[in-house]
Coordinates of C-alpha atoms in Angstrom, one line a residue:
M6 CA -30.6 -114.5 73.9
T7 CA -27.5 -116.4 73.6
A8 CA -28.3 -120.0 73.1
S9 CA -27.9 -120.2 69.3
F10 CA -24.4 -119.3 69.7
Q11 CA -24.0 -121.5 72.6
A12 CA -25.2 -124.5 71.0
E13 CA -23.0 -124.7 68.5
W14 CA -19.7 -124.5 70.1
P15 CA -17.2 -126.6 70.2
I16 CA -16.3 -125.8 67.6
P17 CA -13.0 -126.9 65.7
V18 CA -10.5 -123.8 66.1
S19 CA -6.8 -123.7 64.7
V20 CA -4.0 -121.5 64.7
A21 CA -1.0 -122.0 62.9
P22 CA 2.2 -123.1 64.6
D23 CA 3.5 -119.6 63.4
K24 CA 1.4 -117.2 63.8
L25 CA 1.0 -119.2 67.6
A26 CA 5.1 -118.9 68.4
E27 CA 4.6 -115.8 67.3
I28 CA 1.8 -114.3 69.7
Q29 CA 3.4 -116.6 73.0
A30 CA 6.7 -115.3 72.0
E31 CA 5.2 -111.1 72.5
F32 CA 3.5 -112.6 75.7
S33 CA 7.1 -114.0 77.4
R34 CA 8.3 -110.9 76.0
D35 CA 6.3 -108.4 77.7
W36 CA 5.6 -110.3 80.8
S37 CA 9.7 -110.9 81.4
G38 CA 9.6 -107.2 80.9
V39 CA 6.8 -106.7 83.5
L40 CA 8.9 -109.4 86.2
E41 CA 11.5 -107.1 85.7
Q42 CA 9.9 -104.0 86.2
A43 CA 8.5 -105.1 89.3
Q44 CA 11.8 -106.8 91.2
R45 CA 13.0 -102.8 90.2
G46 CA 9.7 -101.0 92.2
S47 CA 9.5 -99.3 89.4
L48 CA 6.3 -101.5 88.2
A49 CA 3.5 -99.0 87.7
P50 CA -1.0 -99.5 87.2
P51 CA -1.7 -100.7 83.7
A52 CA -3.6 -98.3 81.2
D53 CA -6.4 -99.5 82.5
R54 CA -9.6 -97.5 83.8
R55 CA -10.8 -100.3 86.4
F56 CA -6.7 -100.1 87.8
K57 CA -6.6 -96.8 88.0
A58 CA -7.1 -96.6 91.6
P59 CA -4.6 -95.9 94.5
G60 CA -5.2 -99.6 96.0
W61 CA -3.8 -101.8 93.1
A62 CA 0.0 -99.6 93.6
T63 CA 0.1 -100.4 97.2
S64 CA 1.3 -104.4 96.8
S65 CA 3.6 -106.4 93.7
N66 CA 1.1 -108.7 94.1
Y67 CA -2.0 -106.9 93.4
L68 CA 0.1 -104.9 90.1
L69 CA 1.5 -108.9 89.2
N70 CA -2.1 -110.1 88.9
A71 CA -3.5 -107.0 86.9
H72 CA -1.1 -107.0 84.5
A73 CA -1.0 -110.4 83.7
Y74 CA -4.8 -110.4 82.9
V75 CA -4.3 -107.6 81.0
L76 CA -1.7 -109.6 79.1
S77 CA -3.3 -112.5 78.6
A78 CA -6.4 -110.9 77.9
R79 CA -4.4 -109.6 75.1
A80 CA -3.2 -113.0 74.0
M81 CA -6.1 -114.3 73.5
Q82 CA -8.2 -111.7 71.4
Q83 CA -4.8 -111.9 68.6
M84 CA -5.9 -115.9 69.1
V85 CA -9.1 -114.8 68.2
E86 CA -7.8 -113.0 64.7
A87 CA -5.4 -115.1 63.6
A88 CA -8.1 -118.2 64.3
Q89 CA -8.8 -119.9 61.2
L90 CA -12.4 -119.6 61.3
S91 CA -15.4 -117.7 59.2
E92 CA -16.4 -114.1 60.2
P93 CA -19.1 -115.4 61.3
L94 CA -18.1 -118.1 63.3
R95 CA -15.2 -115.6 64.0
D96 CA -17.7 -112.6 64.7
R97 CA -19.0 -115.0 67.6
L98 CA -15.7 -116.2 69.2
R99 CA -14.2 -112.5 69.4
F100 CA -18.1 -111.3 71.7
S101 CA -17.0 -115.2 73.7
V102 CA -14.0 -114.2 74.2
M103 CA -15.4 -110.9 75.3
Q104 CA -17.7 -112.2 77.4
W105 CA -15.1 -113.8 79.1
I106 CA -12.2 -112.1 79.4
E107 CA -15.1 -109.1 81.2
A108 CA -16.2 -111.3 83.6
V109 CA -12.5 -112.5 85.2
S110 CA -11.1 -109.3 85.5
P111 CA -9.5 -109.0 89.5
S112 CA -12.0 -106.0 90.1
N113 CA -15.2 -108.0 90.2
F114 CA -14.1 -110.2 93.1
L115 CA -13.8 -109.2 96.3
A116 CA -10.0 -111.5 97.2
T117 CA -8.7 -110.2 94.5
N118 CA -9.5 -106.1 94.5
P119 CA -7.3 -104.1 97.0
E120 CA -9.8 -100.9 96.7
A121 CA -13.0 -103.3 98.0
Q122 CA -11.0 -104.9 100.2
R123 CA -9.5 -101.4 101.6
L124 CA -13.1 -99.8 101.5
M125 CA -14.3 -103.2 103.8
L126 CA -11.5 -102.8 106.5
E127 CA -11.9 -98.6 106.8
T128 CA -15.5 -99.4 106.9
N129 CA -15.8 -101.8 109.5
G130 CA -17.1 -104.0 106.6
Q131 CA -20.2 -101.5 106.5
S132 CA -19.5 -101.1 102.9
L133 CA -19.3 -105.5 102.4
K134 CA -23.1 -105.2 104.6
L135 CA -24.4 -102.7 102.0
G136 CA -22.9 -104.2 99.2
V137 CA -24.6 -107.8 100.3
Q138 CA -28.1 -105.7 100.9
N139 CA -27.2 -104.0 97.6
L140 CA -26.9 -107.9 96.1
L141 CA -30.3 -108.8 97.3
A142 CA -32.3 -105.7 96.2
D143 CA -31.0 -106.3 92.8
L144 CA -32.1 -110.6 93.1
E145 CA -35.9 -109.2 94.5
K146 CA -35.5 -107.3 91.3
G147 CA -34.6 -109.2 88.8
H148 CA -31.8 -106.9 86.7
I149 CA -28.8 -104.3 88.6
S150 CA -28.7 -101.4 89.6
Q151 CA -27.7 -99.2 88.0
T152 CA -29.2 -95.6 88.8
D153 CA -30.9 -94.9 91.7
E154 CA -34.5 -95.7 90.6
S155 CA -36.4 -94.6 93.8
G156 CA -34.9 -90.9 91.8
F157 CA -37.1 -91.2 90.3
E158 CA -41.1 -90.8 88.6
L159 CA -42.5 -91.2 86.0
G160 CA -45.3 -88.9 85.0
G161 CA -43.7 -86.4 88.2
N162 CA -39.7 -85.9 87.1
V163 CA -39.6 -87.4 84.3
G164 CA -42.1 -87.8 80.6
I165 CA -43.5 -84.9 82.4
S166 CA -44.3 -82.4 78.7
S167 CA -48.3 -81.7 78.9
G168 CA -50.2 -83.4 77.1
Q169 CA -53.5 -85.8 76.8
V170 CA -54.4 -89.1 75.6
V171 CA -56.6 -88.3 72.5
F172 CA -56.8 -92.1 71.6
E173 CA -56.3 -95.8 72.3
N174 CA -56.8 -99.2 71.6
R175 CA -55.0 -102.7 72.2
L176 CA -51.7 -102.1 70.9
M177 CA -51.3 -98.5 72.0
Q178 CA -52.1 -94.9 73.0
V179 CA -52.0 -91.5 71.2
I180 CA -51.0 -88.5 73.0
Q181 CA -51.1 -85.1 71.5
Y182 CA -48.7 -82.3 73.6
A183 CA -49.7 -79.0 74.5
P184 CA -48.7 -76.3 72.1
L185 CA -45.8 -74.1 74.4
T186 CA -46.1 -71.2 71.9
T187 CA -49.0 -69.3 70.7
Q188 CA -48.7 -70.4 67.1
V189 CA -47.8 -73.5 66.0
Y190 CA -47.5 -74.6 61.7
K191 CA -50.3 -76.4 60.3
R192 CA -49.0 -79.5 59.9
P193 CA -48.4 -82.0 62.4
L194 CA -45.7 -84.3 63.6
L195 CA -46.1 -87.9 64.4
I196 CA -43.6 -89.1 67.0
V197 CA -43.3 -93.8 66.7
P198 CA -40.7 -94.2 69.2
P199 CA -39.8 -97.9 69.6
C200 CA -41.7 -100.5 71.1
I201 CA -38.7 -102.2 72.7
N202 CA -38.2 -99.9 75.3
K203 CA -41.0 -96.9 76.5
F204 CA -41.4 -93.8 74.6
Y205 CA -40.2 -91.4 76.8
V206 CA -36.5 -91.7 76.9
L207 CA -38.0 -88.7 73.9
D208 CA -39.6 -86.7 76.6
L209 CA -36.9 -87.7 80.2
Q210 CA -37.0 -84.3 82.1
P211 CA -37.8 -80.2 80.6
E212 CA -33.9 -79.3 80.1
N213 CA -33.0 -82.8 77.3
S214 CA -36.6 -83.4 76.1
F215 CA -36.9 -84.0 72.5
V216 CA -40.7 -84.3 72.7
R217 CA -40.4 -80.5 74.9
H218 CA -37.6 -79.5 72.0
A219 CA -40.3 -80.0 68.7
V220 CA -43.3 -78.3 70.8
E221 CA -40.8 -75.7 71.7
Q222 CA -40.1 -75.1 68.2
G223 CA -44.0 -75.0 66.8
F224 CA -44.6 -78.5 66.3
S225 CA -47.5 -79.5 66.5
V226 CA -46.9 -82.5 68.1
F227 CA -49.0 -86.5 68.2
L228 CA -46.8 -89.3 69.7
V229 CA -47.6 -93.1 70.0
S230 CA -47.3 -94.8 73.4
W231 CA -46.9 -98.8 73.0
R232 CA -48.9 -100.7 75.3
N233 CA -46.5 -103.0 77.5
P234 CA -48.0 -106.6 77.1
L235 CA -47.7 -109.1 80.7
A236 CA -48.4 -112.4 81.0
S237 CA -51.5 -111.8 83.0
D238 CA -53.2 -109.9 80.6
T239 CA -56.5 -111.6 78.8
D240 CA -57.6 -109.8 75.8
G241 CA -54.9 -111.7 73.1
I242 CA -52.4 -109.0 73.3
D243 CA -49.3 -112.5 73.5
T244 CA -50.6 -112.8 70.1
A245 CA -50.1 -110.2 68.1
T246 CA -48.1 -109.6 65.2
W247 CA -46.4 -107.5 62.4
E248 CA -49.2 -107.2 61.0
D249 CA -51.0 -105.5 63.3
Y250 CA -47.8 -103.0 64.8
L251 CA -48.2 -102.1 61.2
Q252 CA -52.3 -101.3 61.4
E253 CA -53.4 -101.2 64.5
G254 CA -50.9 -99.4 65.5
V255 CA -49.1 -97.3 63.5
L256 CA -51.6 -96.9 60.6
A257 CA -54.1 -96.0 63.3
A258 CA -51.9 -94.0 65.1
M259 CA -51.7 -91.6 61.4
Q260 CA -55.7 -91.7 61.0
V261 CA -56.2 -89.9 64.3
V262 CA -53.8 -86.7 64.4
Q263 CA -54.9 -87.0 60.3
D264 CA -58.9 -86.7 61.9
I265 CA -58.0 -83.7 64.7
S266 CA -55.2 -81.4 62.5
R267 CA -57.3 -82.2 59.2
H268 CA -54.5 -82.9 57.4
E269 CA -54.3 -85.3 55.1
R270 CA -50.7 -85.7 55.1
I271 CA -48.6 -85.4 58.1
N272 CA -45.1 -85.6 59.3
A273 CA -43.9 -88.7 61.2
L274 CA -40.4 -89.7 62.9
G275 CA -39.4 -93.2 63.7
F276 CA -36.8 -93.9 66.2
C277 CA -35.2 -97.4 65.9
V278 CA -37.3 -100.2 65.7
G279 CA -40.5 -97.4 65.8
G280 CA -38.5 -96.2 62.3
T281 CA -38.1 -99.8 60.7
L282 CA -42.1 -99.6 62.2
L283 CA -42.9 -96.6 60.1
A284 CA -41.0 -96.9 56.8
S285 CA -42.8 -100.4 56.8
A286 CA -46.4 -99.0 58.0
L287 CA -45.8 -96.1 54.7
A288 CA -44.8 -99.0 52.3
L289 CA -48.1 -100.8 53.1
A290 CA -50.5 -96.8 52.9
H291 CA -48.4 -96.4 49.5
A292 CA -49.1 -100.3 48.3
R293 CA -52.5 -99.5 49.2
G294 CA -53.2 -96.4 46.9
D295 CA -52.4 -94.0 50.3
H296 CA -49.8 -91.3 51.5
P297 CA -50.4 -90.2 54.8
V298 CA -47.2 -88.6 55.2
E299 CA -45.7 -85.4 53.7
S300 CA -42.1 -86.2 55.3
L301 CA -40.2 -88.6 57.1
T302 CA -37.1 -88.9 59.4
L303 CA -35.6 -92.1 60.2
L304 CA -33.4 -92.0 63.8
T305 CA -30.8 -94.5 64.3
T306 CA -33.0 -96.9 62.3
L307 CA -32.3 -100.1 59.9
L308 CA -34.0 -100.8 56.7
D309 CA -30.7 -102.8 55.8
F310 CA -30.2 -105.3 57.3
E311 CA -27.1 -106.3 56.9
E312 CA -24.6 -104.8 58.5
T313 CA -26.0 -105.5 62.0
G314 CA -23.1 -105.0 64.0
V315 CA -22.7 -107.4 67.8
L316 CA -26.1 -108.1 67.5
D317 CA -25.6 -110.5 64.5
V318 CA -23.7 -112.8 66.9
F319 CA -27.1 -114.1 68.3
V320 CA -29.1 -114.6 64.9
D321 CA -29.0 -118.4 62.9
E322 CA -32.1 -120.5 61.1
T323 CA -31.4 -122.2 65.6
H324 CA -32.1 -119.9 66.7
A325 CA -35.0 -118.4 64.7
Q326 CA -37.0 -121.6 64.5
A327 CA -36.4 -122.3 68.7
R328 CA -37.8 -119.6 69.2
E329 CA -41.1 -119.7 66.6
R330 CA -41.7 -122.5 68.3
Q331 CA -41.6 -121.1 71.8
L332 CA -42.7 -117.7 70.8
G333 CA -44.1 -118.3 67.3
H334 CA -48.6 -118.1 67.9
G335 CA -48.4 -116.9 71.4
G336 CA -46.6 -115.4 74.4
L337 CA -44.2 -113.3 75.0
M338 CA -40.8 -112.2 74.6
S339 CA -39.4 -111.3 78.3
G340 CA -38.4 -107.5 78.8
R341 CA -35.5 -108.8 81.5
E342 CA -34.2 -111.0 78.7
L343 CA -34.1 -107.9 76.1
A344 CA -32.1 -106.5 78.9
T345 CA -29.9 -108.3 80.2
T346 CA -29.0 -109.0 76.2
F347 CA -28.0 -105.6 75.7
S348 CA -26.5 -105.6 78.4
F349 CA -23.4 -108.2 77.8
L350 CA -23.5 -106.2 74.4
R351 CA -21.6 -103.3 77.0
P352 CA -21.0 -105.9 79.5
S353 CA -18.0 -103.3 80.9
E354 CA -19.7 -100.7 81.5
L355 CA -23.5 -102.0 81.9
V356 CA -22.5 -104.8 84.3
W357 CA -19.6 -105.8 86.0
N358 CA -19.4 -101.8 86.6
Y359 CA -21.9 -101.8 88.6
V360 CA -21.2 -104.9 89.9
V361 CA -17.6 -103.9 91.8
G362 CA -19.6 -100.7 92.7
N363 CA -22.5 -101.7 94.1
Y364 CA -21.6 -105.3 95.7
L365 CA -18.0 -105.1 96.4
Q366 CA -18.1 -101.9 97.3
G367 CA -21.6 -101.3 98.4
Q368 CA -21.9 -97.8 97.0
S369 CA -25.3 -96.9 95.5
P370 CA -25.5 -95.6 91.8
P371 CA -26.0 -91.4 91.4
A372 CA -29.5 -91.1 89.8
F373 CA -29.3 -91.0 86.0
D374 CA -32.3 -90.4 84.1
L375 CA -31.1 -92.2 81.1
L376 CA -30.0 -94.8 82.6
F377 CA -33.9 -95.0 84.8
W378 CA -35.6 -95.6 81.4
N379 CA -33.0 -98.2 81.0
S380 CA -34.2 -100.0 83.4
D381 CA -37.4 -100.0 82.8
G382 CA -38.2 -102.7 79.9
T383 CA -40.8 -104.1 77.9
N384 CA -41.9 -107.5 76.9
L385 CA -43.1 -107.6 73.5
P386 CA -45.9 -110.3 72.0
G387 CA -44.1 -113.7 70.7
P388 CA -45.9 -113.6 67.7
F389 CA -44.0 -110.2 66.4
F390 CA -40.8 -111.0 68.0
T391 CA -40.7 -113.8 65.8
W392 CA -41.1 -112.6 62.8
Y393 CA -39.2 -109.5 63.2
F394 CA -36.3 -111.4 63.8
R395 CA -36.2 -114.0 60.8
N396 CA -37.8 -110.9 57.8
T397 CA -35.2 -108.2 59.2
Y398 CA -32.2 -109.8 60.9
L399 CA -31.5 -113.2 60.0
E400 CA -33.1 -112.7 55.9
N401 CA -33.1 -109.2 55.2
N402 CA -36.5 -109.7 53.6
L403 CA -38.6 -105.4 54.3
K404 CA -35.1 -103.9 51.7
V405 CA -35.7 -106.3 48.8
P406 CA -39.4 -104.6 46.7
G407 CA -42.2 -107.4 47.3
R408 CA -40.7 -110.3 49.4
I409 CA -43.1 -109.6 51.9
K410 CA -46.9 -109.4 52.1
V411 CA -49.1 -107.4 54.1
D412 CA -52.8 -107.8 54.5
G413 CA -52.7 -109.2 50.6
H414 CA -50.1 -105.9 49.7
A415 CA -46.7 -106.4 49.1
L416 CA -44.2 -104.5 50.6
D417 CA -41.9 -101.7 48.8
L418 CA -39.7 -99.8 50.7
T419 CA -37.9 -97.8 47.5
A420 CA -41.6 -96.2 47.2
L421 CA -40.8 -94.7 49.7
T422 CA -40.5 -90.5 47.5
M423 CA -41.3 -87.9 50.2
P424 CA -38.2 -85.9 51.9
T425 CA -36.5 -87.5 54.1
Y426 CA -33.7 -86.7 57.2
L427 CA -31.8 -89.9 58.3
Y428 CA -29.8 -89.5 61.3
G429 CA -27.3 -91.9 63.2
S430 CA -24.9 -92.2 65.6
R431 CA -20.9 -92.7 64.6
E432 CA -20.2 -94.7 67.9
D433 CA -23.7 -97.2 67.8
H434 CA -23.3 -100.5 68.6
I435 CA -26.9 -100.9 67.9
V436 CA -27.4 -99.7 64.3
P437 CA -23.9 -98.8 63.5
W438 CA -23.8 -96.1 61.2
H439 CA -23.2 -97.2 58.0
A440 CA -26.3 -99.2 58.3
A441 CA -28.0 -95.9 58.9
Y442 CA -27.2 -94.8 55.7
A443 CA -27.4 -97.7 53.7
S444 CA -31.6 -96.3 54.3
T445 CA -29.7 -94.1 51.5
E446 CA -30.3 -96.2 48.5
I447 CA -33.7 -97.6 49.5
L448 CA -35.4 -94.6 49.7
R449 CA -36.3 -92.6 46.4
G450 CA -37.2 -89.4 47.9
P451 CA -34.9 -86.0 48.6
T452 CA -32.9 -87.1 51.8
R453 CA -30.1 -85.7 54.5
F454 CA -28.7 -87.7 56.3
V455 CA -26.8 -86.0 59.2
L456 CA -24.4 -88.1 62.0
G457 CA -24.0 -87.8 65.3
A458 CA -21.0 -88.5 67.4
S459 CA -21.8 -91.1 70.7
G460 CA -24.1 -93.8 70.5
H461 CA -27.1 -95.4 70.3
I462 CA -29.1 -93.5 72.2
A463 CA -26.8 -90.1 74.1
G464 CA -26.4 -89.1 70.2
V465 CA -30.4 -88.9 70.2
I466 CA -31.1 -87.4 72.9
N467 CA -28.2 -84.9 73.1
P468 CA -30.6 -80.7 73.5
P469 CA -28.4 -77.4 72.5
S470 CA -28.4 -76.0 75.7
K471 CA -25.6 -78.6 77.0
G472 CA -23.6 -77.8 74.2
R473 CA -22.2 -80.9 74.2
R474 CA -20.9 -83.3 71.4
H475 CA -21.0 -82.4 67.4
Y476 CA -23.1 -83.6 63.9
W477 CA -21.5 -83.9 60.6
A478 CA -24.0 -83.0 57.7
G479 CA -23.7 -82.3 53.8
Q480 CA -25.5 -78.9 52.0
G481 CA -28.3 -78.8 51.9
T482 CA -31.1 -81.9 51.0
S483 CA -29.5 -84.4 47.9
R484 CA -31.9 -85.6 45.0
P485 CA -32.2 -89.8 44.7
G486 CA -29.2 -91.3 44.0
K487 CA -27.0 -87.9 44.9
L488 CA -25.5 -89.4 48.4
P489 CA -22.2 -91.5 48.0
G490 CA -22.5 -95.4 48.0
D491 CA -19.3 -95.1 50.1
P492 CA -20.6 -93.9 53.9
E493 CA -17.1 -92.8 54.1
A494 CA -17.4 -90.5 51.5
W495 CA -19.6 -89.1 52.5
L496 CA -18.2 -88.6 55.9
E497 CA -14.9 -87.8 53.8
S498 CA -17.1 -84.6 52.2
A499 CA -19.7 -83.5 55.1
T500 CA -18.5 -80.2 57.5
Q501 CA -17.9 -81.5 61.2
H502 CA -20.8 -78.8 63.5
A503 CA -20.4 -78.0 67.1
G504 CA -23.6 -78.6 69.4
S505 CA -26.3 -80.7 68.7
W506 CA -28.6 -81.7 65.7
W507 CA -32.3 -80.8 67.2
P508 CA -31.7 -77.3 65.4
D509 CA -30.7 -78.8 61.9
W510 CA -33.8 -81.3 61.9
A511 CA -36.4 -78.3 63.5
E512 CA -35.2 -75.9 60.6
W513 CA -36.2 -79.0 58.1
L514 CA -38.4 -80.1 59.1
A515 CA -40.1 -76.8 58.7
T516 CA -39.5 -76.4 55.1
H517 CA -42.1 -79.3 56.0
S518 CA -44.5 -78.3 57.8
G519 CA -46.7 -75.1 56.2
E520 CA -47.6 -72.1 57.6
R521 CA -47.3 -71.1 61.3
R522 CA -51.5 -70.4 62.8
R523 CA -52.8 -70.1 65.5
A524 CA -52.4 -72.6 68.5
V525 CA -55.5 -74.0 69.8
A526 CA -56.1 -74.2 73.2
K527 CA -58.1 -77.4 73.3
L528 CA -56.8 -81.0 73.1
G529 CA -58.1 -83.3 71.2
N530 CA -61.8 -82.9 68.8
A531 CA -65.6 -84.3 68.8
R532 CA -64.0 -87.5 68.1
H533 CA -60.8 -88.4 70.0
T534 CA -61.9 -86.5 73.6
P535 CA -59.2 -86.4 75.6
I536 CA -58.8 -89.9 77.8
E537 CA -56.1 -89.0 80.4
P538 CA -53.1 -86.4 80.7
A539 CA -49.6 -87.6 80.0
P540 CA -48.0 -89.5 79.7
G541 CA -50.6 -91.8 79.7
R542 CA -51.6 -95.4 82.0
Y543 CA -49.9 -97.6 78.8
V544 CA -45.6 -96.1 79.5
K545 CA -46.8 -97.1 83.8
V546 CA -47.0 -101.0 83.2
R547 CA -43.8 -102.2 84.4
A548 CA -42.9 -105.7 83.3
V549 CA -42.1 -108.0 85.5

């Protein structure tokens, strides 16, 4: 996905002479200070986690190299900020320079990493041998190993909540989860996860499963498991469109839940792209005169794509047209390419950290369920991807009433007036929390906005049992138009609470779920009989 901004370089970039002289003078002054400390023998490693290991302090050459890198990186970043560019071009330059800075760190190379050299000598070369073996294994897999993938089995020790697949079509399966309480709320909950990733991020292991937590609270939970299309598929899934995902995906799943539960109005939750799909499907239903949802929950979801953070560097007309020529009429957007793109949004943590550990030091990363899920990507049908890219990230059409038509019906997200729970993560680099908050200006129902600590995934997957992090929330639910237009003004007036936001959401959802009744022992019904146990076979298909 990097082709769009690379194709536009080189772009003439100028920095005002006086500002450039100031940056150069600061670099020279600080470098002179580094040299003086080195001569006195008092030079300490830079305040950078990559240079904290004892080996960096064993030689002035290593220390000087590390300091030269840090000072050079700072000077380059200063020149980017001083460059006479438009902000969109500056963002792209920031991103490009950041990639270069992260790539050339002396910690990334055996010749300039004293810790890797020390390990090589202490192990008589075994660390280097293991590193080469790790590299060859990753080349065969097609991605950098971020965790010990052998430690997990989907359906074995992750994605193990008890349930049955009760429906399937060419795009998705619907899973109904078995109750864990003797009584359950009458109104069921349908969860729509993103199709760009697999659903089991919401059902990792019992102690951090959002699905299990919801079931334990007495909710009747159904979930969409999206199919992972492969190039070898011959049923035309590679031509599936955004409209297909709304009609054959979200709305079809709703009909299954309505039929099994015998409730015309259900509760629905969408996560990330799943939330965008869910809101769009509800707008389509409303345009047809249907109102299938009693309450709506959107987790880290974009409806207004005005502010998309670092992802904006990939978005322009040239890129959109190139993808449309490549995939607009069929084919697959590779899950491997998508995963690589998202990893390089945070290259220090998700790329070079593992290059050093896996290859230079010959270490095997520990088993971590969240990173196992992260390595299990999905492909996307080309027409779906190209429509989504143009109409959301490029043109921001979804938020404009009537601009998008599906099956002859104009979509209007402002027609959604059901009670809504909106969640954003404060350090989210995929859905900046200001952008998640912008949905309060679009949706017209009573709204509760909650802001969690941490990032896009870690903020969402924060079980109460861990007692970690915190969240911010206002008092109760706000009537339409009563939340501040400025998200920072909302945050200033919000109250910080310790721990997970999950209990807050469960308490809110309970008020829209009706009274409790005896839990059913048998899943599905006469029309939708169980097909196979959860997590189902769709989610087990690996992208290749």
